[in-house]
Amino acid sequence: MIRPGRDAAATRRALVRAARRRFATDGYRATTVRHIAADVGVNVALINRYFESKEGLFEACMLRTSDELDSRTPEHITDVEDMVERLITHVVNAPDGDDPLQLLLLLRSSGDENADRIRRTTLEGFAQKIAANAGWSPDNPATEPILLRAQLAIATMLGVVMLRTAAAAQPIASAGRDTLGGPLGQVLRMLLADDD
């Protein structure tokens, strides 16, 4: 809940965080700006003031997700091992934590054309970033299979997140990094390692 006198930037961050959680768990259509405002403890008018609309708030959520995923998968990584470890972190944190919710947000179709376009663009950018770290170049058609493998890596990560969060399937839902990281790392390494 936002305390009186809190600054606008903190309120915006709290709204984005609450909206991201709602959009990831309830979906775009089922989420209302009233729910989000209530989660933060602010007047619903602030959403329109800061983001103009529900769609604007969704776009802010996707941009923040993209920025946070990018900050944990920096362009200068050239070692697949380091990249795999960073990707595992997105998946094996607490199932109700921010990392898995970010990945769920990339997965949830909204039924709204503009929101889905924003989601697709973010997902494509994340795949391209992973692929580039594994050797893909948009200017080199011979590296196109690397982009496909990066998309398969994301699909694997999303599947694990879905089983851990939405389905709460055991034992995967309660598996920690030590248990889950090894097998997941093997799959991601197989997908992203250089074939040469």
Coordinates of C-alpha atoms in Angstrom, one line a residue, residues 10-190:
A10 CA 7.4 5.2 -6.3
T11 CA 3.7 5.2 -7.0
R12 CA 4.3 4.4 -10.7
R13 CA 6.6 1.5 -9.8
A14 CA 4.1 0.1 -7.3
L15 CA 1.3 0.3 -9.9
V16 CA 3.5 -1.5 -12.5
R17 CA 4.4 -4.2 -10.1
A18 CA 0.8 -4.7 -9.0
A19 CA -0.4 -4.7 -12.6
R20 CA 2.3 -7.1 -13.7
R21 CA 1.2 -9.5 -11.0
R22 CA -2.5 -9.2 -11.9
F23 CA -1.9 -9.4 -15.7
A24 CA 0.3 -12.5 -15.2
T25 CA -2.0 -14.4 -12.9
D26 CA -5.5 -13.2 -14.0
G27 CA -4.9 -12.2 -17.6
Y28 CA -5.4 -8.9 -19.4
R29 CA -9.1 -9.1 -19.9
A30 CA -10.0 -10.2 -16.3
T31 CA -7.7 -7.5 -14.8
T32 CA -9.3 -4.1 -14.1
V33 CA -7.7 -0.8 -13.3
R34 CA -9.8 -0.8 -10.1
H35 CA -8.2 -4.1 -9.0
I36 CA -4.7 -2.7 -9.6
A37 CA -5.4 0.6 -7.8
A38 CA -6.9 -1.3 -4.9
D39 CA -3.8 -3.6 -4.7
V40 CA -1.6 -0.5 -4.4
G41 CA -4.0 1.5 -2.2
V42 CA -4.4 4.5 -4.5
N43 CA -7.1 6.2 -6.5
V44 CA -7.9 4.6 -9.9
A45 CA -7.4 8.1 -11.5
L46 CA -3.7 7.8 -10.9
I47 CA -3.5 5.0 -13.5
N48 CA -5.0 7.3 -16.1
R49 CA -2.8 10.1 -15.0
Y50 CA 0.5 8.1 -15.2
F51 CA -0.3 5.6 -18.0
E52 CA -3.4 7.1 -19.8
S53 CA -5.2 3.7 -19.9
K54 CA -5.1 0.0 -19.0
E55 CA -3.3 -0.6 -22.3
G56 CA -0.7 2.0 -21.4
L57 CA -0.1 0.3 -18.0
F58 CA 0.2 -3.0 -19.8
E59 CA 2.8 -1.5 -22.1
A60 CA 4.7 -0.1 -19.1
C61 CA 4.6 -3.6 -17.6
M62 CA 6.0 -5.2 -20.8
L63 CA 8.7 -2.5 -21.1
R64 CA 9.8 -3.1 -17.5
T65 CA 9.7 -6.9 -18.0
S66 CA 11.9 -6.4 -21.1
D67 CA 14.3 -4.1 -19.3
E68 CA 14.6 -6.5 -16.4
L69 CA 15.1 -9.6 -18.5
D70 CA 17.6 -7.7 -20.6
S71 CA 19.5 -6.4 -17.6
R72 CA 20.0 -10.1 -16.5
T73 CA 21.0 -11.2 -20.0
P74 CA 23.5 -8.5 -21.0
E75 CA 24.7 -8.3 -24.5
H76 CA 28.4 -8.7 -23.5
I77 CA 27.8 -12.3 -22.4
T78 CA 29.5 -14.6 -24.9
D79 CA 29.8 -17.6 -22.7
V80 CA 26.8 -19.9 -23.0
E81 CA 27.4 -21.2 -19.5
D82 CA 27.0 -17.8 -17.9
M83 CA 23.9 -17.1 -20.1
V84 CA 22.3 -20.4 -19.0
E85 CA 22.9 -19.6 -15.4
R86 CA 21.2 -16.3 -15.8
L87 CA 18.2 -17.9 -17.6
I88 CA 17.9 -20.5 -14.8
T89 CA 17.6 -17.7 -12.3
H90 CA 14.5 -16.5 -14.1
V91 CA 12.8 -19.9 -13.7
V92 CA 13.9 -21.3 -10.3
N93 CA 13.2 -18.4 -8.1
A94 CA 10.1 -18.7 -5.9
P95 CA 7.2 -19.6 -8.2
D96 CA 5.2 -16.5 -7.0
G97 CA 8.3 -14.2 -7.3
D98 CA 8.8 -11.5 -9.9
D99 CA 11.0 -13.5 -12.3
P100 CA 8.4 -16.3 -13.0
L101 CA 5.7 -13.7 -13.2
Q102 CA 7.6 -11.8 -15.8
L103 CA 7.8 -14.9 -17.9
L104 CA 4.1 -15.7 -17.4
L105 CA 3.4 -12.1 -18.6
L106 CA 5.1 -13.0 -21.8
L107 CA 2.9 -16.0 -22.2
R108 CA -0.5 -14.8 -21.4
S109 CA -2.6 -13.9 -24.5
S110 CA -4.8 -10.9 -23.7
G111 CA -7.4 -11.0 -26.4
D112 CA -6.6 -7.4 -27.1
E113 CA -4.8 -6.9 -30.4
N114 CA -2.5 -4.0 -29.2
A115 CA -1.7 -5.7 -25.9
D116 CA -0.8 -8.9 -27.8
R117 CA 1.4 -7.0 -30.2
I118 CA 3.3 -5.5 -27.3
R119 CA 3.7 -8.9 -25.7
R120 CA 4.9 -10.5 -29.0
T121 CA 7.4 -7.7 -29.6
T122 CA 8.8 -8.1 -26.1
L123 CA 9.0 -11.9 -26.5
E124 CA 10.7 -11.7 -29.9
G125 CA 13.2 -9.2 -28.5
F126 CA 14.0 -11.5 -25.6
A127 CA 14.5 -14.5 -28.0
Q128 CA 16.7 -12.4 -30.2
K129 CA 18.9 -11.3 -27.3
I130 CA 19.4 -14.9 -26.1
A131 CA 20.1 -16.0 -29.7
A132 CA 22.6 -13.2 -30.2
N133 CA 24.4 -14.3 -27.1
A134 CA 24.6 -17.8 -28.6
G135 CA 25.9 -16.6 -32.0
W136 CA 22.9 -15.6 -34.0
S137 CA 23.1 -12.7 -36.3
P138 CA 20.1 -11.2 -38.2
D139 CA 22.4 -10.5 -41.1
N140 CA 23.6 -14.1 -41.4
P141 CA 20.9 -16.6 -42.6
A142 CA 23.2 -19.5 -41.6
T143 CA 22.6 -18.7 -38.0
E144 CA 18.8 -18.8 -38.2
P145 CA 18.6 -22.2 -36.4
I146 CA 20.1 -20.4 -33.3
L147 CA 17.1 -18.1 -33.1
L148 CA 14.8 -21.2 -33.3
R149 CA 16.8 -22.8 -30.5
A150 CA 16.6 -19.7 -28.4
Q151 CA 12.8 -19.7 -28.9
L152 CA 12.8 -23.4 -27.8
A153 CA 14.8 -22.4 -24.7
I154 CA 12.2 -19.8 -23.9
A155 CA 9.4 -22.3 -24.5
T156 CA 11.1 -24.7 -22.1
M157 CA 11.4 -22.0 -19.5
L158 CA 7.8 -20.9 -19.9
G159 CA 6.7 -24.6 -19.6
V160 CA 8.6 -25.0 -16.3
V161 CA 7.1 -21.7 -15.0
M162 CA 3.6 -22.8 -15.9
L163 CA 4.0 -26.2 -14.1
R164 CA 5.4 -24.4 -11.1
T165 CA 2.8 -21.6 -10.8
A166 CA -0.4 -22.3 -12.6
A167 CA -0.5 -26.1 -12.2
A168 CA 1.5 -26.3 -9.0
A169 CA 2.6 -29.7 -10.2
Q170 CA 4.8 -31.6 -7.8
P171 CA 7.6 -32.2 -7.4
I172 CA 8.5 -29.4 -9.9
A173 CA 6.6 -26.7 -8.0
S174 CA 8.5 -27.1 -4.8
A175 CA 11.9 -27.9 -6.4
G176 CA 14.7 -25.5 -5.5
R177 CA 17.6 -24.3 -7.5
D178 CA 19.8 -27.3 -6.5
T179 CA 17.2 -29.8 -7.7
L180 CA 15.8 -28.0 -10.8
G181 CA 18.9 -26.1 -11.9
G182 CA 20.9 -29.1 -13.0
P183 CA 18.4 -30.7 -15.4
L184 CA 17.1 -27.4 -16.7
G185 CA 20.7 -26.3 -17.3
Q186 CA 21.4 -29.4 -19.3
V187 CA 18.4 -28.8 -21.6
L188 CA 19.3 -25.1 -22.0
R189 CA 22.9 -25.9 -22.7
M190 CA 21.9 -28.5 -25.3

